[in-house]
Short mmCIF file of C-alpha atoms in Angstrom, two decimals:
data_model
loop_
_atom_site.label_atom_id
_atom_site.label_comp_id
_atom_site.label_asym_id
_atom_site.label_seq_id
_atom_site.Cartn_x
_atom_site.Cartn_y
_atom_site.Cartn_z
CA MET A 1 102.66 102.34 151.55
CA GLU A 2 104.86 99.46 152.75
CA ALA A 3 104.75 100.79 156.30
CA LEU A 4 100.95 101.02 156.10
CA ALA A 5 100.76 97.47 154.77
CA VAL A 6 102.85 96.23 157.70
CA ARG A 7 100.64 98.03 160.19
CA LEU A 8 97.46 96.65 158.59
CA SER A 9 98.87 93.12 158.69
CA GLN A 10 99.26 93.45 162.43
CA LEU A 11 95.60 94.29 163.00
CA ASP A 12 93.01 91.64 163.71
CA ALA A 13 90.67 90.45 160.97
CA GLN A 14 87.65 92.46 162.13
CA VAL A 15 89.48 95.79 162.13
CA GLU A 16 91.02 95.00 158.76
CA GLY A 17 87.56 94.15 157.43
CA ALA A 18 86.17 97.45 158.73
CA ILE A 19 88.93 99.35 156.96
CA ARG A 20 88.18 97.51 153.74
CA VAL A 21 84.48 98.46 154.08
CA VAL A 22 85.42 102.11 154.55
CA MET A 23 87.68 101.99 151.50
CA PHE A 24 84.90 100.29 149.50
CA TYR A 25 82.46 103.16 150.16
CA ASP A 26 85.13 105.80 149.64
CA THR A 27 85.62 104.36 146.16
CA LEU A 28 81.85 104.45 145.46
CA MET A 29 81.62 108.07 146.56
CA ARG A 30 84.55 109.06 144.36
CA ARG A 31 82.73 107.47 141.43
CA ARG A 32 79.64 109.59 142.20
CA VAL A 33 77.20 106.69 142.04
CA ASP A 34 73.48 107.20 142.56
CA LEU A 35 71.22 105.62 145.20
CA PRO A 36 70.26 102.49 143.19
CA ALA A 37 73.93 101.82 142.50
CA LEU A 38 74.72 102.27 146.21
CA ALA A 39 72.03 99.76 147.12
CA ARG A 40 73.30 97.25 144.54
CA ALA A 41 76.90 97.55 145.70
CA SER A 42 75.91 97.26 149.35
CA ALA A 43 73.81 94.17 148.76
CA GLY A 44 76.68 92.53 146.91
CA LEU A 45 79.11 93.39 149.71
CA ALA A 46 76.77 92.25 152.49
CA GLU A 47 75.54 89.20 150.55
CA CYS A 48 71.96 89.99 151.56
CA VAL A 49 69.19 92.41 150.59
CA ALA A 50 70.08 96.09 151.19
CA GLY A 51 67.60 98.97 151.25
CA ILE A 52 67.54 102.76 151.11
CA ARG A 53 64.52 104.96 151.81
CA LEU A 54 64.16 108.76 151.85
CA HIS A 55 61.40 110.20 154.02
CA ALA A 56 60.66 112.96 151.50
CA THR A 57 59.64 110.59 148.72
CA GLY A 58 58.48 107.63 150.79
CA ARG A 59 59.95 105.28 148.20
CA SER A 60 62.25 102.37 149.01
CA ILE A 61 65.13 101.08 146.91
CA ARG A 62 65.81 97.39 147.66
CA ARG A 63 68.43 95.32 145.89
CA ALA A 64 69.39 91.65 146.13
CA PRO A 65 73.02 90.43 146.22
CA ASP A 66 72.85 89.77 142.46
CA GLY A 67 71.95 93.45 141.91
CA GLY A 68 68.34 92.85 140.92
CA GLU A 69 65.28 94.52 142.39
CA VAL A 70 63.58 92.59 145.21
CA PRO A 71 59.90 91.86 144.52
CA GLY A 72 57.23 91.85 147.21
CA PRO A 73 57.10 93.55 150.60
CA ALA A 74 60.27 94.19 152.57
CA ALA A 75 61.38 91.57 155.07
CA PRO A 76 62.08 92.64 158.66
CA ALA A 77 65.34 94.59 158.80
CA SER A 78 68.16 92.88 160.65
CA SER A 79 69.99 96.23 161.08
CA THR A 80 68.95 99.83 160.40
CA VAL A 81 70.82 103.17 160.46
CA PRO A 82 69.34 106.63 159.84
CA VAL A 83 70.53 108.81 156.96
CA VAL A 84 71.45 112.21 158.37
CA LEU A 85 72.08 115.38 156.38
CA ASP A 86 72.79 118.71 158.07
CA GLU A 87 71.81 117.16 161.42
CA GLU A 88 68.39 116.18 160.06
CA ASP A 89 67.08 112.64 159.72
CA ILE A 90 66.17 112.38 156.02
CA GLY A 91 65.86 108.61 155.61
CA ALA A 92 67.18 105.19 156.53
CA VAL A 93 69.35 102.36 155.24
CA TRP A 94 69.03 98.75 156.28
CA LEU A 95 69.99 95.13 155.69
CA GLU A 96 67.55 92.22 155.49
CA ARG A 97 69.91 89.50 156.69
CA PRO A 98 68.33 86.21 157.74
CA GLY A 99 69.44 85.26 161.23
CA THR A 100 71.91 87.17 163.38
CA PRO A 101 73.62 90.31 162.04
CA LEU A 102 77.31 89.91 161.24
CA PRO A 103 80.01 91.92 163.08
CA LEU A 104 80.68 94.22 160.11
CA ASP A 105 77.03 94.99 159.36
CA GLU A 106 77.07 98.05 161.61
CA VAL A 107 80.16 99.47 159.89
CA LEU A 108 78.71 98.74 156.46
CA LEU A 109 75.44 100.53 157.28
CA ASP A 110 77.21 103.51 158.82
CA ARG A 111 79.21 104.02 155.65
CA LEU A 112 76.16 103.37 153.45
CA ALA A 113 74.23 106.05 155.39
CA ILE A 114 77.07 108.56 154.92
CA ALA A 115 77.28 107.74 151.21
CA ALA A 116 73.50 108.05 150.78
CA ALA A 117 73.52 111.49 152.45
CA ALA A 118 76.31 112.57 150.10
CA VAL A 119 74.30 111.39 147.07
CA VAL A 120 71.23 113.30 148.25
CA GLU A 121 73.30 116.43 148.78
CA ARG A 122 74.85 116.08 145.35
CA TYR A 123 71.86 114.97 143.28
CA GLY A 124 68.88 116.05 145.39
CA PRO A 125 69.21 119.70 144.42
CA ALA A 126 70.27 118.44 141.01
CA ARG A 127 71.16 120.74 138.18
CA THR A 128 68.60 118.94 136.04
CA THR A 129 65.20 120.60 135.65
CA MET A 130 62.95 117.54 135.81
CA ALA A 131 62.17 116.30 139.31
CA ASP A 132 60.42 113.37 140.95
CA PRO A 133 56.66 114.12 140.70
CA ALA A 134 56.07 112.55 144.13
CA LEU A 135 58.64 114.89 145.69
CA VAL A 136 57.16 117.93 143.96
CA GLU A 137 53.64 116.95 145.00
CA LEU A 138 54.83 116.67 148.60
CA ALA A 139 56.25 120.20 148.37
CA VAL A 140 53.06 121.81 147.03
CA SER A 141 50.22 119.78 148.57
CA ALA A 142 48.02 121.65 151.00
CA GLY A 143 47.91 118.71 153.44
CA THR A 144 51.69 118.26 153.76
CA GLU A 145 53.15 118.83 157.21
CA GLU A 146 55.60 121.72 157.28
CA ALA A 147 58.56 119.57 158.34
CA ALA A 148 57.94 117.22 155.41
CA ARG A 149 57.47 120.17 153.04
CA ALA A 150 60.79 121.66 154.18
CA ARG A 151 62.59 118.35 153.55
CA ALA A 152 61.02 118.04 150.11
CA LEU A 153 61.99 121.58 149.15
CA ARG A 154 65.56 121.05 150.27
CA LEU A 155 65.81 117.82 148.28
CA LEU A 156 64.54 119.77 145.27
CA GLY A 157 67.28 122.33 145.79
CA PHE A 158 65.31 125.18 147.37
CA ALA A 159 65.71 126.72 150.79
CA ALA A 160 62.75 125.84 152.98
CA ASP A 161 62.00 129.51 153.70
CA ALA A 162 62.61 130.83 150.18
CA PRO A 163 59.58 132.43 148.48
CA LEU A 164 58.65 130.27 145.50
CA GLN A 165 56.42 130.77 142.51
CA ALA A 166 54.50 127.84 141.07
CA VAL A 167 53.50 127.83 137.41
CA ALA A 168 50.80 125.54 136.04
CA VAL A 169 51.55 124.73 132.40
CA ARG A 170 49.88 123.13 129.43
CA SER A 171 52.31 122.95 126.57
CA PRO A 172 53.27 120.90 123.51
CA LEU A 173 56.90 121.54 124.47
CA PRO A 174 58.84 119.42 127.02
CA LEU A 175 58.50 120.67 130.60
CA ASP A 176 62.27 120.91 131.12
CA ARG A 177 62.50 123.36 128.22
CA ILE A 178 59.62 125.42 129.67
CA GLY A 179 61.35 125.46 133.04
CA GLY A 180 64.58 126.66 131.49
CA LEU A 181 62.79 129.46 129.65
CA LEU A 182 60.86 130.61 132.70
CA CYS A 183 63.89 130.71 134.94
CA PRO A 184 67.18 130.45 133.00
CA SER A 185 69.60 131.56 135.71
CA ARG A 186 68.12 130.29 139.00
CA PRO A 187 67.25 126.81 140.36
CA VAL A 188 64.07 125.56 138.71
CA LYS A 189 62.21 122.24 138.95
CA ALA A 190 59.48 120.82 136.75
CA ALA A 191 57.28 117.73 136.86
CA PRO A 192 53.97 116.46 135.46
CA LEU A 193 51.33 116.84 138.16
CA ALA A 194 47.59 116.15 138.03
CA ASP A 195 46.24 117.39 134.67
CA ALA A 196 49.02 119.92 134.08
CA GLY A 197 52.74 120.40 134.37
CA ILE A 198 54.21 122.30 137.30
CA VAL A 199 57.29 124.52 137.34
CA LEU A 200 58.73 125.71 140.65
CA ALA A 201 61.16 128.63 140.68
CA VAL A 202 62.23 131.57 142.79
CA THR A 203 61.61 134.02 139.94
CA VAL A 204 59.68 133.65 136.69
CA ASP A 205 60.27 135.42 133.38
CA ARG A 206 56.95 135.04 131.55
CA ALA A 207 58.18 137.04 128.53
CA GLU A 208 60.34 134.12 127.41
CA LEU A 209 57.47 131.67 126.92
CA PRO A 210 56.96 130.72 123.25
CA SER A 211 53.62 130.72 121.47
CA GLY A 212 51.41 127.70 122.02
CA VAL A 213 52.16 127.53 125.74
CA ARG A 214 49.47 128.28 128.31
CA ALA A 215 50.60 129.11 131.81
CA GLY A 216 49.00 130.19 135.06
CA ILE A 217 51.39 131.84 137.52
CA GLY A 218 50.89 131.70 141.29
CA THR A 219 52.08 134.76 143.13
CA ALA A 220 51.94 133.62 146.77
CA GLY A 221 55.31 132.93 148.40
CA ARG A 222 54.24 129.59 149.90
CA PRO A 223 54.52 126.75 147.39
CA ASP A 224 51.17 125.18 148.31
CA LEU A 225 49.24 128.47 148.00
CA SER A 226 51.15 129.42 144.86
CA TRP A 227 50.29 126.11 143.21
CA ARG A 228 46.60 126.55 144.00
CA GLN A 229 46.73 130.07 142.55
CA ALA A 230 48.60 128.84 139.48
CA ARG A 231 45.95 126.22 138.70
CA THR A 232 43.23 128.84 139.08
CA ALA A 233 45.06 131.29 136.81
CA LEU A 234 45.54 128.55 134.18
CA ARG A 235 41.76 128.21 133.93
CA PHE A 236 41.52 131.87 132.85
CA THR A 237 44.03 131.54 130.00
CA THR A 238 42.77 131.88 126.44
CA GLU A 239 44.24 131.82 122.96
CA ARG A 240 44.52 135.61 123.07
CA ARG A 241 45.75 135.65 126.66
CA PRO A 242 47.87 132.50 127.06
CA VAL A 243 49.73 133.57 130.24
CA VAL A 244 47.84 134.78 133.33
CA ALA A 245 49.25 135.64 136.74
CA HIS A 246 46.85 135.13 139.63
CA ALA A 247 47.47 138.67 140.88
CA GLU A 248 46.09 140.03 137.60
CA LEU A 249 42.72 138.38 138.09
CA GLY A 250 41.60 140.45 141.03
CA ALA A 251 37.89 139.90 141.74
CA LEU A 252 37.61 137.63 138.68
CA ALA A 253 39.33 134.90 140.71
CA LEU A 254 36.10 134.62 142.70
CA LEU A 255 34.48 133.05 139.64
CA ALA A 256 36.71 130.02 140.07
CA GLU A 257 35.05 129.36 143.42
CA VAL A 258 31.57 129.07 141.87
CA PRO A 259 30.47 125.41 141.43
CA ALA A 260 30.56 124.27 137.80
CA GLU A 261 26.90 123.23 137.82
CA THR A 262 25.90 126.72 138.97
CA VAL A 263 27.93 128.28 136.16
CA ARG A 264 26.43 126.00 133.51
CA ALA A 265 22.90 126.73 134.71
CA ASN A 266 23.27 130.49 134.22
CA ALA A 267 21.21 131.85 131.29
CA ASP A 268 23.98 134.10 129.96
CA VAL A 269 26.49 131.26 130.08
CA GLN A 270 24.05 129.00 128.25
CA ALA A 271 23.63 131.69 125.60
CA ILE A 272 27.41 131.89 125.14
CA ALA A 273 27.53 128.09 124.77
CA ARG A 274 24.98 128.29 121.95
CA LEU A 275 26.93 131.14 120.37
CA ALA A 276 30.13 129.08 120.46
CA GLU A 277 28.58 126.69 117.96
CA VAL A 278 29.36 129.36 115.35
CA PRO A 279 33.14 129.97 115.68
CA GLN A 280 33.00 133.21 113.71
CA ASP A 281 30.52 134.73 116.17
CA LEU A 282 32.54 133.56 119.15
CA ARG A 283 35.75 135.08 117.77
CA THR A 284 33.94 138.36 117.13
CA LEU A 285 32.58 138.54 120.68
CA GLU A 286 35.98 137.60 122.14
CA ALA A 287 37.73 140.36 120.17
CA TYR A 288 35.13 142.92 121.18
CA CYS A 289 35.28 141.95 124.87
CA ALA A 290 39.08 141.96 124.79
CA THR A 291 39.36 145.43 123.23
CA GLY A 292 36.15 147.14 124.39
CA SER A 293 36.13 148.98 121.05
CA LEU A 294 34.36 148.29 117.79
CA ARG A 295 37.20 149.64 115.65
CA ARG A 296 39.99 147.90 117.63
CA ALA A 297 38.04 144.64 117.41
CA ALA A 298 37.73 145.13 113.65
CA ASP A 299 41.50 145.67 113.39
CA LEU A 300 42.09 142.54 115.45
CA LEU A 301 39.77 140.51 113.20
CA HIS A 302 41.08 142.14 109.97
CA LEU A 303 37.53 143.18 109.06
CA HIS A 304 35.80 146.45 108.27
CA HIS A 305 34.22 148.00 111.35
CA SER A 306 30.78 148.03 109.68
CA SER A 307 30.97 144.24 109.27
CA VAL A 308 31.87 143.82 112.93
CA ALA A 309 29.04 146.17 113.92
CA ARG A 310 26.51 144.04 112.02
CA ARG A 311 27.83 140.88 113.64
CA LEU A 312 27.71 142.39 117.12
CA ASP A 313 24.14 143.55 116.54
CA LEU A 314 23.11 139.97 115.67
CA ILE A 315 25.10 138.54 118.58
CA GLY A 316 23.50 141.04 120.99
CA ARG A 317 20.04 139.96 119.83
CA ALA A 318 20.95 136.31 120.38
CA LEU A 319 22.25 137.08 123.88
CA GLY A 320 19.29 139.27 124.72
CA PHE A 321 21.08 142.52 125.57
CA ASP A 322 22.80 145.46 123.87
CA LEU A 323 26.54 144.93 123.53
CA THR A 324 27.19 148.59 122.71
CA GLU A 325 26.14 149.62 126.21
CA PRO A 326 28.82 149.44 128.96
CA ALA A 327 26.62 147.19 131.08
CA GLY A 328 26.03 144.87 128.13
CA LEU A 329 29.77 144.68 127.36
CA SER A 330 30.58 143.86 131.03
CA ARG A 331 27.82 141.25 131.10
CA ALA A 332 29.06 139.58 127.94
CA ALA A 333 32.70 139.57 129.12
CA LEU A 334 31.70 138.03 132.45
CA ALA A 335 29.54 135.36 130.81
CA LEU A 336 32.30 134.56 128.31
CA THR A 337 34.85 134.15 131.10
CA ALA A 338 32.49 132.03 133.21
CA TRP A 339 31.68 129.80 130.22
CA ARG A 340 35.34 128.84 129.86
CA LEU A 341 35.95 128.03 133.53
CA PRO A 342 34.20 124.69 134.29
CA ASP A 343 36.52 122.72 132.00
CA GLY A 344 39.55 124.96 132.59
#
């Protein structure tokens, strides 16, 4: 150490300063700080505003020398360096120094860029289940460019070419718990998105979902197509059938493409809506359509089959067709399914 101290004392001030900057960032990386902490430390060291932005999220982290967030739009950058991970440009770091850049600004930004890439590599594919909703939305949106989608997936911890399943969830339970149940042993990410929660995983174990959770499972390998399928499947879930995979829908999925106003205008759907005003009748029809059998429906409802038969006779008269005929049963099941769809 004494020999190193002697050698350092013989170097000029600029080189010594550069070494101190390198040591500063080495210390930060050993402490495993996150991106906001990196920006704060860099701003304090540079004595001017420092910023970090990742292309995948589009969000900027800007900190003042006192460590506080900087309000308002960003000032012109005095110096900028790209953040590179696996030979790919994933973002940028910069300083907003008034006037001319200082000699050590370039060294500082180089080390900040390296540290930022290390943070992304460490925490981007984080072991935590919950993810940035903006990043997840970028990964599953239909309009996302493929290069941006690949970056987003990598930051989430998935290989860009890995087949993924998206699950649309409505649940009273926290999303991170749902994600852990659906995929306990593989990388899984969850986030609130639109009017539902989304879970992204390589494989999904639907058997582990607890009661009270409704889930639609997309079966396409592409995350954008899988998410669209998952939202469609979620619309077909019911109290008796809380988990639906899109592949199970078959031709029924075509109903989701029918405009809501067209569905509501249908006479059979309107008849089901009137029937739904009497919950007992609706439950009876649902049980009969689900089982296709008078006796199995009676078992499901814990009623005598003669009682169910009387109810179905009255319901058939209200609907205007015979429920005991195969065509009538199919018609009722289709109308019941279509009635649920407009509001998901």
